PDB file of C-alpha atoms and ligand atoms in Angstrom:
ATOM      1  CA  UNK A 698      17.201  -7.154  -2.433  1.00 89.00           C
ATOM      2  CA  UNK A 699      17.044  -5.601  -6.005  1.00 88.00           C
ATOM      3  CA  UNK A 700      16.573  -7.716  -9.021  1.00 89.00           C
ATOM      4  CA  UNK A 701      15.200  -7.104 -12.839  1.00 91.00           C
ATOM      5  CA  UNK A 702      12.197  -9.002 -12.794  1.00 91.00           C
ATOM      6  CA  UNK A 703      11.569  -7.909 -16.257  1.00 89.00           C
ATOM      7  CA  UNK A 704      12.840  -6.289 -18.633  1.00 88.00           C
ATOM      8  CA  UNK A 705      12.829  -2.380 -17.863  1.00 89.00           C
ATOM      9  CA  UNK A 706      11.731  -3.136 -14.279  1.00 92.00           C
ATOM     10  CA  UNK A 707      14.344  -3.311 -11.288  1.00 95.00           C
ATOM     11  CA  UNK A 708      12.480  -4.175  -8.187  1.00 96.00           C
ATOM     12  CA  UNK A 709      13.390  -3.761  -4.784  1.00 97.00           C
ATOM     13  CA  UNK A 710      12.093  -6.308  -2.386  1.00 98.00           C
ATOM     14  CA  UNK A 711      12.000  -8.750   0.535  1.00 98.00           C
ATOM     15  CA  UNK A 712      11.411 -12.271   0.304  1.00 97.00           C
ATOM     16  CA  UNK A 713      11.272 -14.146   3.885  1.00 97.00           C
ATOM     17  CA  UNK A 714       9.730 -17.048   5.461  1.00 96.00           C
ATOM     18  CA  UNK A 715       7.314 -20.158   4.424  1.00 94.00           C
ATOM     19  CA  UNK A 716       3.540 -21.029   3.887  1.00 91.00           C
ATOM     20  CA  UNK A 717       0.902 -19.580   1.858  1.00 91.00           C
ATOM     21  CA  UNK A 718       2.789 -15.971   0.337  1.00 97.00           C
ATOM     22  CA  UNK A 719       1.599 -12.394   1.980  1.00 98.00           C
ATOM     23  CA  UNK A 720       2.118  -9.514  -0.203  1.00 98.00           C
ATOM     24  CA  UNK A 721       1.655  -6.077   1.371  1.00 98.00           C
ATOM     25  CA  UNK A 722       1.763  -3.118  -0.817  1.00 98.00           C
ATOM     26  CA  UNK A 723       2.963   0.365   0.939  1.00 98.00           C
ATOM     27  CA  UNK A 724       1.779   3.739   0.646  1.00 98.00           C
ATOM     28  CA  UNK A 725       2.855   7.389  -0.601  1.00 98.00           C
ATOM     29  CA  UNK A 726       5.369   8.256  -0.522  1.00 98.00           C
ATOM     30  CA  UNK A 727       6.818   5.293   1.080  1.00 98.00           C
ATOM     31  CA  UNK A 728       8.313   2.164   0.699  1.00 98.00           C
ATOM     32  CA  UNK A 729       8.466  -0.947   1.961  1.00 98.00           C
ATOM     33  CA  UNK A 730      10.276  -0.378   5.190  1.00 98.00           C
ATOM     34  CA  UNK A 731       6.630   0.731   6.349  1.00 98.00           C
ATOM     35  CA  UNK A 732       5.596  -2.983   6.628  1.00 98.00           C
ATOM     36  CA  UNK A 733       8.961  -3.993   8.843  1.00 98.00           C
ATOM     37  CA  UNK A 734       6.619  -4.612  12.032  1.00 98.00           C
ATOM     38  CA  UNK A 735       4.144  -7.301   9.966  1.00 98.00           C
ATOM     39  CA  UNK A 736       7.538  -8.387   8.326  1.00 97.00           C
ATOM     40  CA  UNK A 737       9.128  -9.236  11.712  1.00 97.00           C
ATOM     41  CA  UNK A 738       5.691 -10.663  13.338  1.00 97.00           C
ATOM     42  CA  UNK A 739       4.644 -12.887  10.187  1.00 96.00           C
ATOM     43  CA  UNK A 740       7.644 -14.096   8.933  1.00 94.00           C
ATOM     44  CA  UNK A 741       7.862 -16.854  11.502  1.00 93.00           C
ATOM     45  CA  UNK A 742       4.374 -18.835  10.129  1.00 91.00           C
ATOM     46  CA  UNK A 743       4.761 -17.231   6.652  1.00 92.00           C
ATOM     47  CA  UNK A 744       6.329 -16.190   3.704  1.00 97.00           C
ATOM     48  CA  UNK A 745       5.827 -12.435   3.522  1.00 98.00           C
ATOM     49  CA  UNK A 746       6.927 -10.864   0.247  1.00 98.00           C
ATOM     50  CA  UNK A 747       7.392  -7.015   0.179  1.00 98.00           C
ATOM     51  CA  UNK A 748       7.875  -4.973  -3.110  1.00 98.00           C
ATOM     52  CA  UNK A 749       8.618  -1.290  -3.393  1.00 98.00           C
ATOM     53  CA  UNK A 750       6.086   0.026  -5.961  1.00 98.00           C
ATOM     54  CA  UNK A 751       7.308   1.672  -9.540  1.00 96.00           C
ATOM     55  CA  UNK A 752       9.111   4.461  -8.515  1.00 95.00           C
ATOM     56  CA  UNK A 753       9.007   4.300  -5.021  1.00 97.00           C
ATOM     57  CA  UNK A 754      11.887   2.616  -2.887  1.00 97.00           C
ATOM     58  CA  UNK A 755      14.300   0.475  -4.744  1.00 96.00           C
ATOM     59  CA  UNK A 756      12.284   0.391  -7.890  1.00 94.00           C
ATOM     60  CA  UNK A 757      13.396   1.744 -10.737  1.00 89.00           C
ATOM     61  CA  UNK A 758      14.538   1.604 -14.727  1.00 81.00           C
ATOM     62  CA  UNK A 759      11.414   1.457 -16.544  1.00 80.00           C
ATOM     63  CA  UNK A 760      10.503   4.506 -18.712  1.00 82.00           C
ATOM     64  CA  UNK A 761       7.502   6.896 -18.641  1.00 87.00           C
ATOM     65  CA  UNK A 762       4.942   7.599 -16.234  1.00 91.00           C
ATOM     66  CA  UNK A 763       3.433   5.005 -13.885  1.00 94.00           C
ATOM     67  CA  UNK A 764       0.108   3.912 -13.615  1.00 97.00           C
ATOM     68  CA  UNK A 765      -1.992   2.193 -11.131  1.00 97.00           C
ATOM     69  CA  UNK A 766      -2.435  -0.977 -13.613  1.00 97.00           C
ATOM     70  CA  UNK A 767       0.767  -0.827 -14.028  1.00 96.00           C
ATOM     71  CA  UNK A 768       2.108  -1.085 -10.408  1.00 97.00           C
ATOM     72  CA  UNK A 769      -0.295  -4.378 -10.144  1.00 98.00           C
ATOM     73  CA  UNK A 770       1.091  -5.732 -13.253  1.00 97.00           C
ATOM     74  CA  UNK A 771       4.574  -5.565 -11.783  1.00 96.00           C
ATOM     75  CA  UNK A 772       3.190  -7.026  -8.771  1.00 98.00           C
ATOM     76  CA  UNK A 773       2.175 -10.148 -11.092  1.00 98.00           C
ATOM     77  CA  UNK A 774       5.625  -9.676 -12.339  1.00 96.00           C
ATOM     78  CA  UNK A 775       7.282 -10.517  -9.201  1.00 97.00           C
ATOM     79  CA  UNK A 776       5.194 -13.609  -8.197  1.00 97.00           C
ATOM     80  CA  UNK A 777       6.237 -14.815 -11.739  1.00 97.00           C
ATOM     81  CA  UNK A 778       9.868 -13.499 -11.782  1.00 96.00           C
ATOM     82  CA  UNK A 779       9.678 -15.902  -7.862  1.00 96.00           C
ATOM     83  CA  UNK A 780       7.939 -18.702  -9.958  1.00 97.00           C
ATOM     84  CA  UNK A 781       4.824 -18.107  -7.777  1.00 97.00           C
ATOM     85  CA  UNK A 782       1.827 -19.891  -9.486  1.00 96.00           C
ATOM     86  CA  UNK A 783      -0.407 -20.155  -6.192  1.00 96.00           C
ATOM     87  CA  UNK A 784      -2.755 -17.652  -5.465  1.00 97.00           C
ATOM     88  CA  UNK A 785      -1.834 -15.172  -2.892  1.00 98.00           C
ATOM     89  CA  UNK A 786      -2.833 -12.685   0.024  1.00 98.00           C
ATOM     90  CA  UNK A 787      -2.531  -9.420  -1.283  1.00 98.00           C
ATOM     91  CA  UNK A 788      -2.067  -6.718   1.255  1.00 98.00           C
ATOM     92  CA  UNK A 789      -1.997  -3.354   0.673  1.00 98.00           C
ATOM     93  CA  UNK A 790      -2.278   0.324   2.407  1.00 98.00           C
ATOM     94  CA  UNK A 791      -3.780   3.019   1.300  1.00 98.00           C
ATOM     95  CA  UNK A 792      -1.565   3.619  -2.236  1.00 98.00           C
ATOM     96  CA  UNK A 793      -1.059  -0.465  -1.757  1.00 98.00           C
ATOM     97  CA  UNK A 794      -4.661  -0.854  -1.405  1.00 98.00           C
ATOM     98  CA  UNK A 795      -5.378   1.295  -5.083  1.00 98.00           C
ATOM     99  CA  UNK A 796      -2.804  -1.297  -6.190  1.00 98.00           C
ATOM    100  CA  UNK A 797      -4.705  -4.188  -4.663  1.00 98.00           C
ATOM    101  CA  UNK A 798      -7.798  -3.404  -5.970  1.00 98.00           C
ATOM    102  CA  UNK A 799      -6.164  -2.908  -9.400  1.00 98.00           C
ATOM    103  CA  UNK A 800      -4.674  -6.070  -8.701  1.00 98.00           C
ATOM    104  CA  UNK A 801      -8.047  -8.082  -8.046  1.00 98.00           C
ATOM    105  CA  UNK A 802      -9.662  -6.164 -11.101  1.00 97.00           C
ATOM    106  CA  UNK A 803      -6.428  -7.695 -13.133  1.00 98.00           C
ATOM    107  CA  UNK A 804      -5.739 -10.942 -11.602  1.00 98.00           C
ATOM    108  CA  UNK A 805      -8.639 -12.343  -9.807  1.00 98.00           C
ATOM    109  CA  UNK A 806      -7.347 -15.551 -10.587  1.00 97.00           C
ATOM    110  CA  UNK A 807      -4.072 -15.226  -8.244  1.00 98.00           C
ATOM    111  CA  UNK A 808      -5.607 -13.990  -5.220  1.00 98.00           C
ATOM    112  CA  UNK A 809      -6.374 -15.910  -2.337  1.00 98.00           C
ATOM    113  CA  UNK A 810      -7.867 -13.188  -0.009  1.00 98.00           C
ATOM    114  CA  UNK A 811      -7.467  -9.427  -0.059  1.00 98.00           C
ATOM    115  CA  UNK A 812      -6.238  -6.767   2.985  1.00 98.00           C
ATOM    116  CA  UNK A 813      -7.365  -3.440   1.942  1.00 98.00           C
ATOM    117  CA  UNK A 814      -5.797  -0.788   4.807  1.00 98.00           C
ATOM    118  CA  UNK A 815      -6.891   2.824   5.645  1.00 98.00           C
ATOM    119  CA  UNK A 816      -7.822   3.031   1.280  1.00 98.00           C
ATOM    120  CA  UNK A 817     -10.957   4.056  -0.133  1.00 97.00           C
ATOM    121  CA  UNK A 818     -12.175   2.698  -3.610  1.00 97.00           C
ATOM    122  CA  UNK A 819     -12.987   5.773  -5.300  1.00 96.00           C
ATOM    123  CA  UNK A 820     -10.998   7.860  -8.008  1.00 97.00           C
ATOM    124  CA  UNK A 821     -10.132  11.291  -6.801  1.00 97.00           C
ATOM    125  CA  UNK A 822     -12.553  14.074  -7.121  1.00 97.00           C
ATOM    126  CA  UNK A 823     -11.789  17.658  -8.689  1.00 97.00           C
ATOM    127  CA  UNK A 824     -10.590  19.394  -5.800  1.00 97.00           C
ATOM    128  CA  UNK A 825      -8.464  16.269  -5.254  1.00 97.00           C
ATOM    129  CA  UNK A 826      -6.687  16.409  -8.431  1.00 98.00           C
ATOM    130  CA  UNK A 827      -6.227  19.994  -7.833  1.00 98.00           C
ATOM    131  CA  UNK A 828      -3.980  19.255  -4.691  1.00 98.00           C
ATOM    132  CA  UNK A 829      -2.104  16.640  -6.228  1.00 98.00           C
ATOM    133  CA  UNK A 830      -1.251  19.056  -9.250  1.00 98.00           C
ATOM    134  CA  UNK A 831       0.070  21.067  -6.236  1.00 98.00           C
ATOM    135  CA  UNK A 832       1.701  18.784  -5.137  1.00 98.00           C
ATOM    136  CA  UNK A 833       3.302  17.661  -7.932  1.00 98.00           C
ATOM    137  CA  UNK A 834       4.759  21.618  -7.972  1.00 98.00           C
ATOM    138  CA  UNK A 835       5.671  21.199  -4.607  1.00 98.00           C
ATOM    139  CA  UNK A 836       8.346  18.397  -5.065  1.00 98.00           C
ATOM    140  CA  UNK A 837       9.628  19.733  -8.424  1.00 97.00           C
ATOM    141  CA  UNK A 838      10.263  23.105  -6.647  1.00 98.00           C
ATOM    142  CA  UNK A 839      11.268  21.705  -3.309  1.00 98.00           C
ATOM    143  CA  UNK A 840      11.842  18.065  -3.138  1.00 98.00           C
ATOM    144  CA  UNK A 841      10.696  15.174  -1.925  1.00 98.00           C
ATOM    145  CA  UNK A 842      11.363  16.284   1.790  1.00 98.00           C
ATOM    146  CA  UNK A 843       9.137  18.848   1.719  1.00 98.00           C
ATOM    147  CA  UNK A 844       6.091  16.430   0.530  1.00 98.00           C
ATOM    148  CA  UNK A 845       6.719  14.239   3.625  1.00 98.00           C
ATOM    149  CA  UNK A 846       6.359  17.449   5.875  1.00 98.00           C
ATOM    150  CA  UNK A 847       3.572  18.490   4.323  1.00 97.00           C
ATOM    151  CA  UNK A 848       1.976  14.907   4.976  1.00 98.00           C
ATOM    152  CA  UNK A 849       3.193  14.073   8.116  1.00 98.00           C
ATOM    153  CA  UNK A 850       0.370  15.748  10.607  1.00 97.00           C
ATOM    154  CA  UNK A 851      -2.455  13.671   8.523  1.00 97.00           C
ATOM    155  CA  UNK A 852      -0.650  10.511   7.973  1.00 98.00           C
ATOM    156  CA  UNK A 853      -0.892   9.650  11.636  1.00 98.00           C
ATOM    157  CA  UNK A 854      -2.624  10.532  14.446  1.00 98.00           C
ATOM    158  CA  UNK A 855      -1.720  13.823  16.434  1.00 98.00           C
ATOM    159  CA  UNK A 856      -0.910  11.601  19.635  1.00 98.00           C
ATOM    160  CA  UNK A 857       1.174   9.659  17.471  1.00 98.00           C
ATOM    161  CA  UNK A 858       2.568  12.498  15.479  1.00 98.00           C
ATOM    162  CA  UNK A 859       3.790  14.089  19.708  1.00 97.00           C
ATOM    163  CA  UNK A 860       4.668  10.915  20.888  1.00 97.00           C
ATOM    164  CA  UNK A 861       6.051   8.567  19.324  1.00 97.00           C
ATOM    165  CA  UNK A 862       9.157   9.775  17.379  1.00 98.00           C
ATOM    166  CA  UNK A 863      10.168   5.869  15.978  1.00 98.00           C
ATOM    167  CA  UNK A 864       6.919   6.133  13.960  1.00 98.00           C
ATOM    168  CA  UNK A 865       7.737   9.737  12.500  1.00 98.00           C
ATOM    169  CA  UNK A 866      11.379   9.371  11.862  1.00 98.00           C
ATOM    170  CA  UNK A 867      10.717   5.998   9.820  1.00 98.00           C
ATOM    171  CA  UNK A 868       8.263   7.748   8.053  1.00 98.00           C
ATOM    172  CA  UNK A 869      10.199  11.061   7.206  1.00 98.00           C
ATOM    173  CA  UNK A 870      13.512   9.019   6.527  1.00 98.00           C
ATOM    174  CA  UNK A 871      11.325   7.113   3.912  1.00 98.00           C
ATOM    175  CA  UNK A 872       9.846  10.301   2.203  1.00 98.00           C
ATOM    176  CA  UNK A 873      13.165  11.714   2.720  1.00 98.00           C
ATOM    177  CA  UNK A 874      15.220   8.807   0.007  1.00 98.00           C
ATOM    178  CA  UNK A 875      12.734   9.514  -2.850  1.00 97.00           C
ATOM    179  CA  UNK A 876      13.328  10.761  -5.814  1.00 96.00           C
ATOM    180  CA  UNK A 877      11.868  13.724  -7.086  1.00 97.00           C
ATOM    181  CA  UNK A 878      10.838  12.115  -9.999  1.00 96.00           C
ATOM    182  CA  UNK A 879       9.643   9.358  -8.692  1.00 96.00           C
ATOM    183  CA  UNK A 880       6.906  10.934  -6.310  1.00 97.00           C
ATOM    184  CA  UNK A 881       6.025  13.630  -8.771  1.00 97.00           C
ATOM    185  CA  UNK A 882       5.113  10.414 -11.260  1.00 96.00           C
ATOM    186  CA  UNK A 883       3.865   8.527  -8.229  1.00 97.00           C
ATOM    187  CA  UNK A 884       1.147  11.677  -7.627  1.00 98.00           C
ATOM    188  CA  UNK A 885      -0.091  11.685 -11.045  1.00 97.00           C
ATOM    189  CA  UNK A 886      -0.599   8.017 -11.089  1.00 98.00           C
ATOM    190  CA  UNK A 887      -2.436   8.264  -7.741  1.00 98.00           C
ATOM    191  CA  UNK A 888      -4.789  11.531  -9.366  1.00 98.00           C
ATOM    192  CA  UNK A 889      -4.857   9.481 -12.706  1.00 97.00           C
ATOM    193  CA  UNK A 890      -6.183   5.942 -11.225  1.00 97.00           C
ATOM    194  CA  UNK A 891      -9.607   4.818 -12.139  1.00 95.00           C
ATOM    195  CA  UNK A 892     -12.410   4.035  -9.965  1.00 96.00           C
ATOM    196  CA  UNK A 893     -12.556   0.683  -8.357  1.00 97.00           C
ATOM    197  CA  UNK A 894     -16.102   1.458  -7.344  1.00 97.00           C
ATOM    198  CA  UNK A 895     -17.621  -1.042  -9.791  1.00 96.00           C
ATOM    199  CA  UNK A 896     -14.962  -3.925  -9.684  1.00 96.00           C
ATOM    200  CA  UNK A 897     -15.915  -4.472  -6.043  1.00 98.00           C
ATOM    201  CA  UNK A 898     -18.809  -6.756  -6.692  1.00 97.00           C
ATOM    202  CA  UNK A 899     -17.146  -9.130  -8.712  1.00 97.00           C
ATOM    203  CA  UNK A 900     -13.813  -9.269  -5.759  1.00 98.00           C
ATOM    204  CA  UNK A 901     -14.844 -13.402  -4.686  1.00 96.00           C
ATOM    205  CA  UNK A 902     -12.101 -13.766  -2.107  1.00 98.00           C
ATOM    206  CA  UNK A 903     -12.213 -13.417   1.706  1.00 98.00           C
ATOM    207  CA  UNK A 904     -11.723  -9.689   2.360  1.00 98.00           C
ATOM    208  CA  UNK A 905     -10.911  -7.976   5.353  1.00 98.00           C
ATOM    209  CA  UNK A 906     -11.130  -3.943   5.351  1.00 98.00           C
ATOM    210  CA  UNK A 907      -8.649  -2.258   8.555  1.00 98.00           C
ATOM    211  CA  UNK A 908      -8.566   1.144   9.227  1.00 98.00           C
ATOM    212  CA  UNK A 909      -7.189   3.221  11.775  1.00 98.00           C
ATOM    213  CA  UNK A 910     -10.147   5.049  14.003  1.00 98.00           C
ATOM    214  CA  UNK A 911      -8.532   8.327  13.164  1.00 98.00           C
ATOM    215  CA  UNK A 912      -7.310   8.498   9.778  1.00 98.00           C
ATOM    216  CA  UNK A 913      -8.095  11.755   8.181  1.00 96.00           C
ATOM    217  CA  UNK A 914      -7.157  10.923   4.428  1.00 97.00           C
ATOM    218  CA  UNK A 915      -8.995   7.693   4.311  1.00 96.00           C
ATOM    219  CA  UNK A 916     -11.701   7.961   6.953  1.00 97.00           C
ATOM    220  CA  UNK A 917     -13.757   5.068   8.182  1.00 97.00           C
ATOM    221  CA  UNK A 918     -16.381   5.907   6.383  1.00 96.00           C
ATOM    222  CA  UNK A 919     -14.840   5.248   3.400  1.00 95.00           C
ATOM    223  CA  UNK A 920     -13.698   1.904   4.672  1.00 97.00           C
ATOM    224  CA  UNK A 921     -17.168   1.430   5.559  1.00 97.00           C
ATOM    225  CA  UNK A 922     -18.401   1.704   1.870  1.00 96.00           C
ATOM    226  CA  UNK A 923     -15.839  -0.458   0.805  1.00 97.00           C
ATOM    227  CA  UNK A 924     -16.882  -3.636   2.887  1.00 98.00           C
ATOM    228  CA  UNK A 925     -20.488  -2.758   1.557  1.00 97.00           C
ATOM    229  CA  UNK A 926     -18.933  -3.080  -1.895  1.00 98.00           C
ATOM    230  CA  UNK A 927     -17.224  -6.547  -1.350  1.00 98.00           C
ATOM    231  CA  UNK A 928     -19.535  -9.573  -0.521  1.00 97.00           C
ATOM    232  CA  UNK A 929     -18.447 -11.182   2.872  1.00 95.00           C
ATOM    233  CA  UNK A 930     -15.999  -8.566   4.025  1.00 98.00           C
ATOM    234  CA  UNK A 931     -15.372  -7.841   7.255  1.00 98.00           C
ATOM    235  CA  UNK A 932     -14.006  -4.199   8.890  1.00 98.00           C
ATOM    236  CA  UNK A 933     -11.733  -3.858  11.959  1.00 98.00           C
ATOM    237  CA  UNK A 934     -11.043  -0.456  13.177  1.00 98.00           C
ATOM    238  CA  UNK A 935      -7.946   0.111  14.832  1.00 98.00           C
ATOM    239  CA  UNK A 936      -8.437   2.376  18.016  1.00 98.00           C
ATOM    240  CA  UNK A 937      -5.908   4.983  18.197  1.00 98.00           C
ATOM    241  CA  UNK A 938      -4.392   4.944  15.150  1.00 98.00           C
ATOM    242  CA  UNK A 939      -4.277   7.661  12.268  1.00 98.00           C
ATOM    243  CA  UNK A 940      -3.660   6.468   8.532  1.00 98.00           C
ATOM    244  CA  UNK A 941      -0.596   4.280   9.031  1.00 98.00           C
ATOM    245  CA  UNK A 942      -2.578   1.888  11.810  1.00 98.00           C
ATOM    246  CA  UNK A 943      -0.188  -0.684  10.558  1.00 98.00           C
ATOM    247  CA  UNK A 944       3.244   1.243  12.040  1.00 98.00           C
ATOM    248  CA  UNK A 945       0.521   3.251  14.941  1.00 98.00           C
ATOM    249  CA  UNK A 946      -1.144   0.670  16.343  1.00 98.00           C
ATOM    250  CA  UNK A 947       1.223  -2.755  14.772  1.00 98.00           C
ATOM    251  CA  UNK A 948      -0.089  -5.172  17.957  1.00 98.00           C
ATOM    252  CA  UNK A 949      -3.379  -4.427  17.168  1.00 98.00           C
ATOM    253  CA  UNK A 950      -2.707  -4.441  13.304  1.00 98.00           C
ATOM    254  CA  UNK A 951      -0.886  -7.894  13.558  1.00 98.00           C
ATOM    255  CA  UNK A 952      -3.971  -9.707  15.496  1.00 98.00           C
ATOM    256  CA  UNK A 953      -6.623  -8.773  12.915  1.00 98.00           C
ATOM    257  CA  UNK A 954      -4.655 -10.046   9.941  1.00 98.00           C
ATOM    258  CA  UNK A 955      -2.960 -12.934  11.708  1.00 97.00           C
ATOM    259  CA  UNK A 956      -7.057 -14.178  12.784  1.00 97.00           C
ATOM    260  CA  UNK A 957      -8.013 -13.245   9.017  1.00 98.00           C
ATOM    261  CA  UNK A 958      -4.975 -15.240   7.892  1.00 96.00           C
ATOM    262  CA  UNK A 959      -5.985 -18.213  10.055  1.00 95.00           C
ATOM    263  CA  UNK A 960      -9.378 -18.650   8.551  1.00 94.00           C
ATOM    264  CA  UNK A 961      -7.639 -18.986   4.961  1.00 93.00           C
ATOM    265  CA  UNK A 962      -6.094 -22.381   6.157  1.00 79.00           C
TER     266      UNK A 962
HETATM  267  C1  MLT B 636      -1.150   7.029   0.715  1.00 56.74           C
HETATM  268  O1  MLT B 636      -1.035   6.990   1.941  1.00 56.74           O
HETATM  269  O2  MLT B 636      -0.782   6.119  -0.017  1.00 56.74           O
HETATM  270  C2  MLT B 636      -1.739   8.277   0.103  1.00 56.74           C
HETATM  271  O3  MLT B 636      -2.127   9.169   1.097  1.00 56.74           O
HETATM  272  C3  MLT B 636      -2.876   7.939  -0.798  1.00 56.74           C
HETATM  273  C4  MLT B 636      -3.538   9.150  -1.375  1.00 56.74           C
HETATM  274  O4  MLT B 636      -3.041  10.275  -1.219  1.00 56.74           O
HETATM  275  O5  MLT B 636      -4.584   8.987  -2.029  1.00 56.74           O
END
């Protein structure tokens, strides 16, 4: 569904089941049909709430140039708009996860626990901002279809990229419905975003860190750093899966937060 949670901010999301709320935040340039395998698994013991971000998806008629801060805010937004007062589980891959650290830097006081999937917690470095500059030129020139090529090979692993052609269509048809404005802004609020480097000591809820054994844009050994960073965390690495372990691997994806969800009861 789309609503206007507040004003200047239409947000697309889904709403379903019961119990303590899940939040998962999606990636670039995505939206949040990435999550539909944790939707349909969850929903049945849960309430599992899934936003598109600013920009991204369904969301749209606010003005200017999103930020990081601002994509958590709107998060906030929603649980408010939903009359949500409870402190949630906040979900959120790669993109989601700069969100959900923004989120707990924010809002401590509304989160419950914390899912941080194939992210790192570090701002982007020079040559970093140098490709998403590119990038940004690539989409203006070409369109959001060619920035979903171009990120195809390293958002999933190449077994999944020559195998399994559900996984790449939903990704590509995803990339594919953005707007060009929306993932140039979406870039520059990803190269813009501060470092969550030094928040992650004060993060006081139960944290688990996933990432997929293969992912080549946020390796595990930046998951590693960040459950060094966050007292009590715990890593699962998700054999063969590339950067989207949740839609690569979603069995094994499922387990790890459904036996992280279970110690929250
Ligand atoms: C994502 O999957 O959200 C992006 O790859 C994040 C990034 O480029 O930093």
């Amino acid at each position: 569904m789309k609503r206007a949670i507040k004003p200047g901010l239409e947000m697309g999301f889904d709403d379903e089941g019961q119990g303590i709320p899940l939040v998962l935040l999606h990636g670039f340039p995505l939206a949040r049909a990435m999550w539909q395998p944790q939707g349909n698994a969850l929903r049945g013991s849960q309430r599992v709430l899934l936003p598109d971000l600013r920009g991204l998806g369904e969301t749209s008629g606010f003005d200017g140039i999103p930020s990081i801060d601002q994509m958590a805010d709107d998060v906030a937004a929603l649980l408010d708009h939903l009359q949500i007062a409870e402190p949630v589980v906040l979900g959120g891959l790669s993109m989601g996860g700069y969100v959900s650290l923004a989120f707990a830097r924010r809002h401590p006081q509304r989160l419950r626990g914390l899912i941080l999937a194939d992210t790192r917690a570090e701002a982007d470095g020079a040559e970093a901002r140098t490709n998403r500059d590119k990038m940004i030129a690539l989409v203006e020139k070409e369109g959001p279809g060619a920035v979903i090529e171009q990120m195809l090979p390293k958002l999933v692993a190449p077994a999944t990229l020559s195998r399994r052609a559900d996984v790449v269509t939903a990704l590509r048809r995803m990339g594919q419905a953005q707007t060009t404005a929306g993932v140039a802004n979406a870039v520059r609020a990803l190269r813009d975003r501060p470092d969550s480097t030094p928040g992650l000591r004060d993060i006081r809820v139960p944290t688990l860190v996933i990432v997929g054994e293969e992912d080549g844009i946020t390796p595990p050994s930046a998951a590693a750093a960040l459950t060094a960073g966050i007292a009590g965390a715990r890593q699962v690495v998700i054999p063969h899966a590339g950067h989207m372990s949740n839609m690569e691997q979603p069995a094994a994806f499922n387990e790890a937060v459904r036996e992280f969800l279970g110690g929250l009861r």
